mmCIF file of C-alpha atoms and ligand atoms in Angstrom:
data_model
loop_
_atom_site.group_PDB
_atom_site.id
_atom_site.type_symbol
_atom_site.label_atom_id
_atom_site.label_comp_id
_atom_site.label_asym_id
_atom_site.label_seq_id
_atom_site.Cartn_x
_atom_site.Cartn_y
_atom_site.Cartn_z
ATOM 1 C CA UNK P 2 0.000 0.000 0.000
ATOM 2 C CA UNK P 3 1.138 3.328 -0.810
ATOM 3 C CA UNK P 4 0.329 6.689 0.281
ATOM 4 C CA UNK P 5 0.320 10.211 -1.763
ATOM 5 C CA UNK P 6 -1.245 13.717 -3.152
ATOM 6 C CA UNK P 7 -3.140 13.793 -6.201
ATOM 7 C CA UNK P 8 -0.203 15.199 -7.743
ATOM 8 C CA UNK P 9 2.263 12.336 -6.795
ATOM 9 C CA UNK P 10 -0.507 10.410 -8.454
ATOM 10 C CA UNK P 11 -0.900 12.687 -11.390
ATOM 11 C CA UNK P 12 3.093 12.315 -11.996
ATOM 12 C CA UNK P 13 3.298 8.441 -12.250
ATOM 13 C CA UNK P 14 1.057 8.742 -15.338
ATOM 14 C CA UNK P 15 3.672 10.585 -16.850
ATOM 15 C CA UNK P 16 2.930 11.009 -20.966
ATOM 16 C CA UNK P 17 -0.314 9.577 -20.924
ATOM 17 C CA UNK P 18 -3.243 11.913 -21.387
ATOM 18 C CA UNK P 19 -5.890 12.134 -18.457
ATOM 19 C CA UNK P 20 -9.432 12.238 -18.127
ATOM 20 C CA UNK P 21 -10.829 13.977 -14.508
ATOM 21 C CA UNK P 22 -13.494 16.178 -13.152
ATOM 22 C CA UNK P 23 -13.184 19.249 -14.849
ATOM 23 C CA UNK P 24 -15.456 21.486 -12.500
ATOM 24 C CA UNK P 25 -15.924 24.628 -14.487
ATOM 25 C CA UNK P 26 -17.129 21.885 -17.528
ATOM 26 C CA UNK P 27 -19.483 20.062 -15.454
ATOM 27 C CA UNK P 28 -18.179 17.086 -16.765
ATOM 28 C CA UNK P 29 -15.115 14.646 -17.380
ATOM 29 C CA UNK P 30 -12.549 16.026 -19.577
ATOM 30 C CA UNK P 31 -8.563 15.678 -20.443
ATOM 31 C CA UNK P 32 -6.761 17.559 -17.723
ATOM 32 C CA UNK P 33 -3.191 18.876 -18.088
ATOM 33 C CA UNK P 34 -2.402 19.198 -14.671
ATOM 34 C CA UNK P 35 -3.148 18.088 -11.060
ATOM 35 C CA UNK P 36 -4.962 21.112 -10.508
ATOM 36 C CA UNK P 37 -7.460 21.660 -12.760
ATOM 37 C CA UNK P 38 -8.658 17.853 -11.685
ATOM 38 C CA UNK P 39 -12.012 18.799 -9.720
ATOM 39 C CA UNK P 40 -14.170 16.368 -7.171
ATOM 40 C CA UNK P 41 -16.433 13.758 -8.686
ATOM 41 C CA UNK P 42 -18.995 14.484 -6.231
ATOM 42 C CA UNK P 43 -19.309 18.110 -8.156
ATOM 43 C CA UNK P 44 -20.247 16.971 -11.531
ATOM 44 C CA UNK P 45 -23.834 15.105 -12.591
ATOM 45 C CA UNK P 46 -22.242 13.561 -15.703
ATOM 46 C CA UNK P 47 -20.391 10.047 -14.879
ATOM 47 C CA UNK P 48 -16.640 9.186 -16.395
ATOM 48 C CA UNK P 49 -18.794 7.081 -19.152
ATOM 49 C CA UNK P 50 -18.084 9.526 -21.697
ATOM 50 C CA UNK P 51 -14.001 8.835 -21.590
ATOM 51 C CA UNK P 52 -14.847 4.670 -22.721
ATOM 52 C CA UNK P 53 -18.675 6.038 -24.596
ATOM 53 C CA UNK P 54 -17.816 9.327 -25.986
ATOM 54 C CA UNK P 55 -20.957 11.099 -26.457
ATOM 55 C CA UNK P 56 -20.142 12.037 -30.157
ATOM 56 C CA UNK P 57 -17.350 9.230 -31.658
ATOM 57 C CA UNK P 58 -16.394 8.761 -34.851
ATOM 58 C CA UNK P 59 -16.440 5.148 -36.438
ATOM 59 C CA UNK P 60 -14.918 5.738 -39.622
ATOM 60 C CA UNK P 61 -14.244 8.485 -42.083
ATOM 61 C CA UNK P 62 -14.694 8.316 -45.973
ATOM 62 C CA UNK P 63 -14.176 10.247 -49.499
ATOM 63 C CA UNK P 64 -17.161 8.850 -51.175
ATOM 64 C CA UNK P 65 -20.731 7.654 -50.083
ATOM 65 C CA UNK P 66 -21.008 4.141 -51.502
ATOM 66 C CA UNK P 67 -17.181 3.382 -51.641
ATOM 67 C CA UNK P 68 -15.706 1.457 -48.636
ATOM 68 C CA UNK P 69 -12.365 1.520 -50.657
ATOM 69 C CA UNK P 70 -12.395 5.538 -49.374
ATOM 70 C CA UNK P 71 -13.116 4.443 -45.431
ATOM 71 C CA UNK P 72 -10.300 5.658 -43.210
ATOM 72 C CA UNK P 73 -10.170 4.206 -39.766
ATOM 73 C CA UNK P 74 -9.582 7.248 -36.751
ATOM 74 C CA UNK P 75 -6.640 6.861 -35.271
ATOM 75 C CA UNK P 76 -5.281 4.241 -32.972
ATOM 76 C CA UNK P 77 -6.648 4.886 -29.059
ATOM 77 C CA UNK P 78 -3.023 5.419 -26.999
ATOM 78 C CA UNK P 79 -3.299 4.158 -23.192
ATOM 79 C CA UNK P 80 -4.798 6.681 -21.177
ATOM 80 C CA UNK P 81 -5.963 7.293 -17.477
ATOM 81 C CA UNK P 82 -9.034 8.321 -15.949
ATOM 82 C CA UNK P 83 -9.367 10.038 -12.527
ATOM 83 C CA UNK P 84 -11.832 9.865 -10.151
ATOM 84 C CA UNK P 85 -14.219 6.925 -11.015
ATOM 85 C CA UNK P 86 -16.708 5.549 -8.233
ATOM 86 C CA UNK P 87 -16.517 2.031 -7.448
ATOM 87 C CA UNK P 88 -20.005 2.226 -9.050
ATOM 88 C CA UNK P 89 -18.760 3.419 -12.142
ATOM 89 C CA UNK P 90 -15.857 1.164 -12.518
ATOM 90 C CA UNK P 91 -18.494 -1.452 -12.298
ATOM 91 C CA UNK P 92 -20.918 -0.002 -14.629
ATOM 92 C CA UNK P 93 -17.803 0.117 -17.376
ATOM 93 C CA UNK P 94 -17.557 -4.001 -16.613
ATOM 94 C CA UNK P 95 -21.692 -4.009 -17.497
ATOM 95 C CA UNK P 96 -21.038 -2.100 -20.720
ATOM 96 C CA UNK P 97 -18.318 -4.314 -21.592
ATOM 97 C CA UNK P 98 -20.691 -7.208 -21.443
ATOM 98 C CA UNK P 99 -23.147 -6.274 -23.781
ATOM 99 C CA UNK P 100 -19.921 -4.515 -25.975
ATOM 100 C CA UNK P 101 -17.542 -7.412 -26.247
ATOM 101 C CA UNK P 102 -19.763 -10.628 -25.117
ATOM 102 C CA UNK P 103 -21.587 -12.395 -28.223
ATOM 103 C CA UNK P 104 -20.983 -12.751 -31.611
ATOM 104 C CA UNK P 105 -19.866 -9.345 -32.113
ATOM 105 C CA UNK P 106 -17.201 -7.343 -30.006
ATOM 106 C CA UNK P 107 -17.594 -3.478 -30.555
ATOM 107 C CA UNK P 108 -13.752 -2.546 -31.209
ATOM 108 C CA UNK P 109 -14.399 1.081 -30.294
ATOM 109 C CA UNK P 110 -15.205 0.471 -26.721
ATOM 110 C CA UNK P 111 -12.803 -2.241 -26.083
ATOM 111 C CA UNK P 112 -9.815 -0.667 -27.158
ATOM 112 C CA UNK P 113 -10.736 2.141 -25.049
ATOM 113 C CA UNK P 114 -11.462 -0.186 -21.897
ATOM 114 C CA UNK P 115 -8.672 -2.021 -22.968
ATOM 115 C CA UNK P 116 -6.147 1.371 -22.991
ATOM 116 C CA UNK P 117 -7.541 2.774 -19.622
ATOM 117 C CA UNK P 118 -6.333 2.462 -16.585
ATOM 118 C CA UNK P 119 -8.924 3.107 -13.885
ATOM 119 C CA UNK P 120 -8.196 5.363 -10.852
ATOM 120 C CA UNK P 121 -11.114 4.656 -8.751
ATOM 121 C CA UNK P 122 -11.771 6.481 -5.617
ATOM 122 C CA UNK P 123 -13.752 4.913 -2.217
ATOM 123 C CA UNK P 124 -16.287 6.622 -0.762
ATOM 124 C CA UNK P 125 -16.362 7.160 2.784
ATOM 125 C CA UNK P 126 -19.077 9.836 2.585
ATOM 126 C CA UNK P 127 -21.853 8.193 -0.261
ATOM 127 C CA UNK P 128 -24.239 10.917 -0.699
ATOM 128 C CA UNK P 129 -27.902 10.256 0.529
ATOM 129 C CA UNK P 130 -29.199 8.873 -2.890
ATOM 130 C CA UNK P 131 -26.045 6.581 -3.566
ATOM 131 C CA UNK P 132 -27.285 2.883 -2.791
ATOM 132 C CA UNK P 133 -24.539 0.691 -4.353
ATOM 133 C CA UNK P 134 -24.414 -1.234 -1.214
ATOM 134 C CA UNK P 135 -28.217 -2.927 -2.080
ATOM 135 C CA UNK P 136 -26.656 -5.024 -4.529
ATOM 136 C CA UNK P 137 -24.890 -7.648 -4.254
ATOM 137 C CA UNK P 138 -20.584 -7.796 -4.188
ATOM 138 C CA UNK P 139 -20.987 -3.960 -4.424
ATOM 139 C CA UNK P 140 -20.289 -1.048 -2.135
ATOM 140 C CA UNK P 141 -18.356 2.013 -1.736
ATOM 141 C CA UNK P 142 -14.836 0.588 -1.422
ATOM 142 C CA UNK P 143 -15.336 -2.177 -4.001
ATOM 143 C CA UNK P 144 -12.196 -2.275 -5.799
ATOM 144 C CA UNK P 145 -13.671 -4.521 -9.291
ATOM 145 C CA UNK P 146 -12.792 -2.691 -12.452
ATOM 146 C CA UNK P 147 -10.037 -0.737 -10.778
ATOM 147 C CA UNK P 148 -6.674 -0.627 -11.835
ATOM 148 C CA UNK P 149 -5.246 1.921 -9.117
ATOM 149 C CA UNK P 150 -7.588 1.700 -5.858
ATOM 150 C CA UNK P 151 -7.643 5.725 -3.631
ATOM 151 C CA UNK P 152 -8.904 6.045 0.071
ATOM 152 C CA UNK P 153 -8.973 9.565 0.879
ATOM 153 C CA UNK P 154 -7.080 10.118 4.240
ATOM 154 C CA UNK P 155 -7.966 13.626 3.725
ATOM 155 C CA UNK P 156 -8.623 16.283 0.809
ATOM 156 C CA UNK P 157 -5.610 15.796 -1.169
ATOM 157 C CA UNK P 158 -3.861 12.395 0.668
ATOM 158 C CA UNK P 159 -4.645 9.273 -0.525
ATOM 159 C CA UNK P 160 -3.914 5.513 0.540
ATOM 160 C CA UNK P 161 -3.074 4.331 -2.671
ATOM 161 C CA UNK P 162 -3.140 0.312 -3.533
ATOM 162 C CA UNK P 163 -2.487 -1.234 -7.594
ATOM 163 C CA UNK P 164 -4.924 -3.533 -8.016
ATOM 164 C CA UNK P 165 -3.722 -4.784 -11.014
ATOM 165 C CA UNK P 166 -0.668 -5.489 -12.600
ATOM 166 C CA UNK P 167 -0.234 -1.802 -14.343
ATOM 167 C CA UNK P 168 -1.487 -0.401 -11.606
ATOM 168 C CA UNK P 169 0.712 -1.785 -9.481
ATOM 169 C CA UNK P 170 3.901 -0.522 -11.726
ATOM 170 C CA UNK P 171 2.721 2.830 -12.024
ATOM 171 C CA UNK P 172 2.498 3.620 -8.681
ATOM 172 C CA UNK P 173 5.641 1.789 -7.641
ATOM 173 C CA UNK P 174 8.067 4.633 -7.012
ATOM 174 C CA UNK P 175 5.216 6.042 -4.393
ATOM 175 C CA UNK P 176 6.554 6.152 -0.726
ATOM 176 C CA UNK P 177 4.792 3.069 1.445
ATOM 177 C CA UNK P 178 2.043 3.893 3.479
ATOM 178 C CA UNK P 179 2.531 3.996 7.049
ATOM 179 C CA UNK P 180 0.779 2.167 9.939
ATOM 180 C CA UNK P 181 -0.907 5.180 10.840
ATOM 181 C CA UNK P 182 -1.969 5.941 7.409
ATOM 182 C CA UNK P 183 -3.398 2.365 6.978
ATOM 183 C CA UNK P 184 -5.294 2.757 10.173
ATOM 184 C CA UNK P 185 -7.095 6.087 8.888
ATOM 185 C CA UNK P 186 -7.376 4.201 5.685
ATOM 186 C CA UNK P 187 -9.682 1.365 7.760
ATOM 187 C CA UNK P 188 -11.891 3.889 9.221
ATOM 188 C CA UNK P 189 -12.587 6.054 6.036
ATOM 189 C CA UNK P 190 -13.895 2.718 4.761
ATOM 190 C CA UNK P 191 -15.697 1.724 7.970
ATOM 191 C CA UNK P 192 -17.372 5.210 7.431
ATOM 192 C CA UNK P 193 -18.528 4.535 4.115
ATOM 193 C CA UNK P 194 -19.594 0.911 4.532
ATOM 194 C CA UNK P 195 -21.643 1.986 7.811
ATOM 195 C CA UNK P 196 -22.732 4.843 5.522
ATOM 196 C CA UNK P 197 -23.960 3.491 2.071
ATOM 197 C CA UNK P 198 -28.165 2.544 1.889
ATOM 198 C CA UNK P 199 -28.831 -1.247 1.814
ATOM 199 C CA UNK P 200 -32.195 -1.008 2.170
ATOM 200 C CA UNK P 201 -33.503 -1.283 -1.806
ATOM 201 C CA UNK P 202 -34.369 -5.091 -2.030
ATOM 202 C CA UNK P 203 -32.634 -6.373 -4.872
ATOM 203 C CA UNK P 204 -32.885 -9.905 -4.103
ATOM 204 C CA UNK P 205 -35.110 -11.456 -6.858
ATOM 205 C CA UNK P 206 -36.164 -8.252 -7.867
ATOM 206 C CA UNK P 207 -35.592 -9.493 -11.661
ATOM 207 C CA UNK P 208 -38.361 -12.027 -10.946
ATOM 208 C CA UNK P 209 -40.400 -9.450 -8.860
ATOM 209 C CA UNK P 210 -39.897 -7.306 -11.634
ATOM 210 C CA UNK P 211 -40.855 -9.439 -14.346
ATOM 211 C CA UNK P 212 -43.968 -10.887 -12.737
ATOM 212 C CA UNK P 213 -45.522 -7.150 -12.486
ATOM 213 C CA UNK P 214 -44.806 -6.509 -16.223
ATOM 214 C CA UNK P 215 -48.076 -6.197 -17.123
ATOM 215 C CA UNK P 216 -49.701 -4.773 -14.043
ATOM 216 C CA UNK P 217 -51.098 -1.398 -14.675
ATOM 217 C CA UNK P 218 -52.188 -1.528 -11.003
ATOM 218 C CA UNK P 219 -48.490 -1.109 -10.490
ATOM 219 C CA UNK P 220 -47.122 0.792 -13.227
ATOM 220 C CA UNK P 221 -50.316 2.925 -12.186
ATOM 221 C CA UNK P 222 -49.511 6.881 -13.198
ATOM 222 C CA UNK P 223 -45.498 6.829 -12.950
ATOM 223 C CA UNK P 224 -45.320 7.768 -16.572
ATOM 224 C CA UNK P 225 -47.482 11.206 -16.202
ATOM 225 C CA UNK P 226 -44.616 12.190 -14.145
ATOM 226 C CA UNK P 227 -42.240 11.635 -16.682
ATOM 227 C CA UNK P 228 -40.934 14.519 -19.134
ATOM 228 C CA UNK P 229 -39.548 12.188 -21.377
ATOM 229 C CA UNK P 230 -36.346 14.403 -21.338
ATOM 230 C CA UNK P 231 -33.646 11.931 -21.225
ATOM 231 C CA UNK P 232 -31.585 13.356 -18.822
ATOM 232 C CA UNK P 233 -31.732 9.873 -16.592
ATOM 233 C CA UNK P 234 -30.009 7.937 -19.042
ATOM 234 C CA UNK P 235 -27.533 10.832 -19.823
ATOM 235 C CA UNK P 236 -26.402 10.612 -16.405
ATOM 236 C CA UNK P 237 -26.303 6.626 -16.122
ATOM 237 C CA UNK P 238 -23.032 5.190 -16.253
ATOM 238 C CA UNK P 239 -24.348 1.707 -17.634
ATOM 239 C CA UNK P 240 -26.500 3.111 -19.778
ATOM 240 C CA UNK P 241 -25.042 2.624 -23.398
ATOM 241 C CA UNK P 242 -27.497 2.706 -26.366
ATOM 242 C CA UNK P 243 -26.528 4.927 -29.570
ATOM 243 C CA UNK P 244 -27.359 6.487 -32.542
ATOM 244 C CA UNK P 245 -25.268 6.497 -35.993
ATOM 245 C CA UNK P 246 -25.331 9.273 -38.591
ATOM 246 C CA UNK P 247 -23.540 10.123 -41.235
ATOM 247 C CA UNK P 248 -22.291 14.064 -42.149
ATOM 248 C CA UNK P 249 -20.372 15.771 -44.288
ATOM 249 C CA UNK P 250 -17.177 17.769 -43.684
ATOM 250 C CA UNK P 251 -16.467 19.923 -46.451
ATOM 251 C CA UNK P 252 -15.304 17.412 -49.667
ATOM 252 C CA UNK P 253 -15.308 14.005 -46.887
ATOM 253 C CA UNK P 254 -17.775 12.821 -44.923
ATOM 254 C CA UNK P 255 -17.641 11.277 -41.507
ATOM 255 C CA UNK P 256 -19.658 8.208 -39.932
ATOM 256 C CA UNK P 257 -20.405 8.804 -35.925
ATOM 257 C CA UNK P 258 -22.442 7.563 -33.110
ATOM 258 C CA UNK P 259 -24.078 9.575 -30.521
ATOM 259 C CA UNK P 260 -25.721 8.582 -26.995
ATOM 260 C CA UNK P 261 -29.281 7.903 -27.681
ATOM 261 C CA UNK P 262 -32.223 7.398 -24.800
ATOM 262 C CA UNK P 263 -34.790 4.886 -24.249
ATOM 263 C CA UNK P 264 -36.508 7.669 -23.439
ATOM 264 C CA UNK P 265 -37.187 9.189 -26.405
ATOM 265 C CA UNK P 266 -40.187 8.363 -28.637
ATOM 266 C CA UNK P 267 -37.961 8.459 -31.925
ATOM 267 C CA UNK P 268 -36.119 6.142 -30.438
ATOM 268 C CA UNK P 269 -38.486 2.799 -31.015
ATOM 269 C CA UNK P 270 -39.889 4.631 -34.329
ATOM 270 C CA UNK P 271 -39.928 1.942 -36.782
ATOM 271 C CA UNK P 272 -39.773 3.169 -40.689
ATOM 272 C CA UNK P 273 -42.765 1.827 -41.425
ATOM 273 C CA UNK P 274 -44.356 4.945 -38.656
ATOM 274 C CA UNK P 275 -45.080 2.131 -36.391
ATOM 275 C CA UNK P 276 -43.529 2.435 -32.902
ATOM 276 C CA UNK P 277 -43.824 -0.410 -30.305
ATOM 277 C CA UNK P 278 -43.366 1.895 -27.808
ATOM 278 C CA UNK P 279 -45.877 5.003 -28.706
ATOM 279 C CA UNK P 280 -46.020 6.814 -25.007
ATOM 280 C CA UNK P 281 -43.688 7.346 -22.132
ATOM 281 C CA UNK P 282 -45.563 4.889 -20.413
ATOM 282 C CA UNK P 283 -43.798 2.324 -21.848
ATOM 283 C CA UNK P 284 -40.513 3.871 -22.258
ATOM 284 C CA UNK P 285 -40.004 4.562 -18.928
ATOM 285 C CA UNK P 286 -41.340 0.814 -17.893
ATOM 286 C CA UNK P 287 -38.656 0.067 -20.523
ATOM 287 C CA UNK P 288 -36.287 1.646 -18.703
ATOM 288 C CA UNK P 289 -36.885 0.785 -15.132
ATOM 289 C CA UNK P 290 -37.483 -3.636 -16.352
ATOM 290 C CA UNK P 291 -34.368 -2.763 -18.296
ATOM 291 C CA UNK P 292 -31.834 -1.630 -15.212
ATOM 292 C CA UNK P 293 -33.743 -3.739 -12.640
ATOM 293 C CA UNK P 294 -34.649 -7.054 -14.451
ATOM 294 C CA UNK P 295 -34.433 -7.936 -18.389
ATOM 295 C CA UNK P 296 -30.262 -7.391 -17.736
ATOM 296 C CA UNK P 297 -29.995 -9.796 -15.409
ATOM 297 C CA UNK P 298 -32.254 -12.517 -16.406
ATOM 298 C CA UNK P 299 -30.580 -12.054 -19.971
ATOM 299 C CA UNK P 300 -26.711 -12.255 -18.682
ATOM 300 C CA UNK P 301 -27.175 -14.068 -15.280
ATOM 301 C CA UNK P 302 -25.135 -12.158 -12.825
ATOM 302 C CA UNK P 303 -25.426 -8.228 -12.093
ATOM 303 C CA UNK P 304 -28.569 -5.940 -12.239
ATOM 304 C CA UNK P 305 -27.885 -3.111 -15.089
ATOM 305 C CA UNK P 306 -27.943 -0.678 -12.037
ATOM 306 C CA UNK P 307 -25.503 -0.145 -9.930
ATOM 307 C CA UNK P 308 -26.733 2.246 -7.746
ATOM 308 C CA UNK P 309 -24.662 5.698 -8.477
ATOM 309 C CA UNK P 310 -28.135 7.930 -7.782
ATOM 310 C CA UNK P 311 -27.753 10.160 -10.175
ATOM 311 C CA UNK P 312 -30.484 9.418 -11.888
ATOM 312 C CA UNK P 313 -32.363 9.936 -8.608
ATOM 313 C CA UNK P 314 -30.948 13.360 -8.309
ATOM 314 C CA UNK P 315 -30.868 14.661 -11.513
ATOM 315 C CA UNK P 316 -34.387 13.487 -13.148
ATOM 316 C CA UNK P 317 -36.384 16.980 -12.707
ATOM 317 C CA UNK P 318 -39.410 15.257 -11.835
ATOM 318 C CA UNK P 319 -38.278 12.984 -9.180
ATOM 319 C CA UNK P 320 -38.725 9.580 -10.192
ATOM 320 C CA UNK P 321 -36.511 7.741 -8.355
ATOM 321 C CA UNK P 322 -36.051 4.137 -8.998
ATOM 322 C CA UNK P 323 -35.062 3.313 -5.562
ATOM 323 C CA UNK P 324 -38.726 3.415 -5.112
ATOM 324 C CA UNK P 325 -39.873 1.727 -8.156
ATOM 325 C CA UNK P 326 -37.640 -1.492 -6.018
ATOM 326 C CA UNK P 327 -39.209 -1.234 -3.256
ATOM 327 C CA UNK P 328 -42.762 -0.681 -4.556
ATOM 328 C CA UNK P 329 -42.600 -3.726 -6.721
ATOM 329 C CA UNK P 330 -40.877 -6.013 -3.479
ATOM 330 C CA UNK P 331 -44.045 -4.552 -1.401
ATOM 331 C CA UNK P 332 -46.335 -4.945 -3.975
ATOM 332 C CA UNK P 333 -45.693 -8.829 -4.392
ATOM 333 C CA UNK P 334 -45.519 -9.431 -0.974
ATOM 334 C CA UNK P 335 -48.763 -8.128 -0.389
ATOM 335 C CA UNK P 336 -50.188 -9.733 -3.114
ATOM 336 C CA UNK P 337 -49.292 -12.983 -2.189
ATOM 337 C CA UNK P 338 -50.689 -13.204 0.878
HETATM 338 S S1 SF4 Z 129 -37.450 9.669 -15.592
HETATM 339 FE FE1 SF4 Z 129 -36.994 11.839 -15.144
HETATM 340 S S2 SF4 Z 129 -34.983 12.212 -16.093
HETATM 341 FE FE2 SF4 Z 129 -35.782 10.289 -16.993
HETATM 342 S S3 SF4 Z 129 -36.832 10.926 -18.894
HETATM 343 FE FE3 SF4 Z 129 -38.388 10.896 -17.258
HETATM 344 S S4 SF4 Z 129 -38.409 13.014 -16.449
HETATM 345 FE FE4 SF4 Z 129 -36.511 12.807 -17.647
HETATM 346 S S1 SF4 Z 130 -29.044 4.798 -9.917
HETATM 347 FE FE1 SF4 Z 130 -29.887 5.525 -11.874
HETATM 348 S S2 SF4 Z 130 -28.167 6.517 -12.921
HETATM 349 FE FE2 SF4 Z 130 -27.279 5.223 -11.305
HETATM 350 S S3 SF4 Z 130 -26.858 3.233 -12.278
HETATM 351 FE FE3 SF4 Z 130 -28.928 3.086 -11.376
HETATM 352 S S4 SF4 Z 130 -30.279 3.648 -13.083
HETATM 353 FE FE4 SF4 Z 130 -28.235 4.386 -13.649
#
C-alpha cells in the first residue's frame, strides 16, 4: 500500500493523457495538470463519456457508396481516468458485457477499456441517494474494475493500492504507506460501509420485476410524471445505447455515433411509422425492467444498475427508482398473501 497527493498520483502517469473532473465543464474532460482535476462528487455527468464518448467517430470516408475511401480514426493510446466511483468502474464491466460478449465485439469500446487504466476512488461519505451497497458484491470501497484503488485520508492524501498489474507498476516509485496511514485508511472505509443505503431489495427483484410486467395496477400513473427528457439515461453510467449518422465535412464525410435514450419516442420509431413503444408509459417501464430485471435474467449475474443515484438526483421530476424497487418487493408481498 502506498500513500500520496493527487499530484504524486498525477506524476506516475507521466505522458499519458488524463481524463478527470473538470469542475468549471461540469463534466469529465482531459486535464493537463493536477490542478485543474475537480471532485467527482461536483459533476452530474459520470466518467462514461471517456470509454462512450458522447459524439465518436467510427470511420471516415471520401465517397458515399465506396468502402475503398473508409479511413479508420486513429489508434486509441493508453490513457488514465481520474476519479471513477466504485459504481462506475463497475458499470464500465456491465457495458463491456453487452460490448464485447456475443458474436460481435464493438472494437471502439474495447480498445478504449482495454487502454484505460482506472483510478477509482472509495467513498467514505456516499451521498444520501447513492445505494450501491443494495446489490450484491458492491459497495463504496469495491475495488472490481479498478486498476489503481484511492482512500482519501484527507482532501488531497490518498492511501493508494495497484490492483492490477499496471497499476501496481505505475504507482511503484510512491513512498509506502505507514501504519498510521493504513489505520485512517480502515476507518474512512468503515465510514462509508456503515454509511452506504442497503435497504432497496434487490434480491429477486428481476423475478419481482418481471412478474408485475403487465400490471397497470403497479405501473399505475409513474409515466405522467415523466418529461420524457432523457436526462436519466444521460447521467447513467451503464446506460449505453446509440445512434449512428452520417455528415459531411467539407469534400469528406464522416460516420459517428451519438448517446441515444430509451426515453425518447424516436427512439423505437420503426420506418414503417409504427412504434412499439408510442407513449412514455412504456418507455419509462422500458427503462426501469431494463436496469432492474431484463439485464440480469438475460446475462445471469449483475442488475444493469448499480446504484450511483444520479439518476435519482438529476431526473427533474423525481422519479426515483429506488422506489420503483421497493414498490414492486411490497407490492408482491402483499399480493401474495
Ligand atoms: S425519468 Fe426523469 S430524467 Fe428520466 S426521462 Fe423521465 S423526467 Fe426525464
Ligand atoms: S441509480 Fe440511476 S443513474 Fe445510477 S446506475 Fe442506477 S439507473 Fe443508472
Amino acid at each position: 500500500m502506498k500513500v500520496g497527493t493527487k499530484k504524486d498520483i498525477f506524476d506516475c502517469l507521466q505522458g499519458m493523457k488524463v481524463y478527470a473532473p473538470v469542475g468549471e465543464k461540469l463534466r469529465f474532460g482531459e486535464v493537463k495538470s493536477a490542478d485543474e482535476i475537480g471532485s467527482p462528487e461536483s459533476i452530474p455527468l459520470s466518467p462514461k463519456e471517456a470509454f462512450v464518448p458522447q459524439d465518436e467517430t467510427l470511420f471516415f470516408y471520401d465517397r458515399p457508396g465506396d468502402p475503398s475511401s473508409i479511413k479508420e480514426p486513429d489508434n486509441v493510446e493508453q490513457f488514465a481516468v481520474w476519479g471513477l466511483h466504485p459504481c462506475d468502474a463497475k458499470a464500465m464491466q456491465l457495458i463491456g458485457k453487452v460490448y464485447t460478449e456475443g458474436n460481435y465485439t464493438d472494437t471502439y469500446f474495447a480498445k478504449r477499456y482495454e487502454a484505460s487504466v482506472k483510478i477509482v476512488i472509495g467513498c467514505p461519505h456516499p451521498r444520501q441517494t447513492c445505494f450501491c451497497g443494495s446489490f450484491d458484491g458492491m459497495g463504496p470501497f469495491s475495488e472490481v474494475g479498478s486498476d489503481i484503488f484511492l482512500i482519501p485520508l484527507d482532501s488531497d492524501r490518498f492511501l493508494i493500492k495497484g490492483t492490477t498489474e499496471i497499476g501496481e507498476k505505475l504507482i511503484a516509485s510512491l513512498p509506502d504507506a505507514t501504519d498510521i496511514d493504513i489505520a485512517k485508511g480502515e476507518k474512512q472505509k468503515k465510514r462509508g460501509e456503515d454509511a452506504i443505503d442497503r435497504s432497496v431489495p434487490t434480491d429477486g427483484l428481476e423475478k419481482t420485476m418481471e412478474n408485475l410486467f403487465d400490471n397497470e395496477d403497479f405501473w399505475g400513473d409513474l409515466h405522467h410524471r415523466c418529461l420524457g427528457c432523457g436526462i436519466c439515461t444521460y447521467v447513467c453510467p451503464s446506460c449505453y445505447c446509440f445512434d449512428i449518422q452520417d455528415e459531411r465535412i467539407g469534400d469528406k464525410y464522416r460516420r459517428y455515433r451519438v448517446w441515444d435514450s430509451c426515453q425518447f419516442g424516436l427512439f423505437t420509431l420503426e420506418a414503417s411509422g409504427h412504434n412499439p413503444r408510442p407513449t412514455q408509459k412504456e418507455r419509462i417501464r422500458q427503462r426501469m425492467m431494463h436496469k432492474l430485471s431484463f439485464f440480469k435474467i438475460r446475462y445471469g449475474d449483475d442488475q444493469l444498475c448499480v446504484g450511483c443515484g444520479r439518476c435519482v438526483t438529476e431526473c427533474p421530476t423525481g422519479i426515483d427508482i429506488r422506489n420503483v424497487a421497493k414498490r414492486a418487493d411490497a407490492y408482491l408481498k402483499a399480493n401474495a398473501k
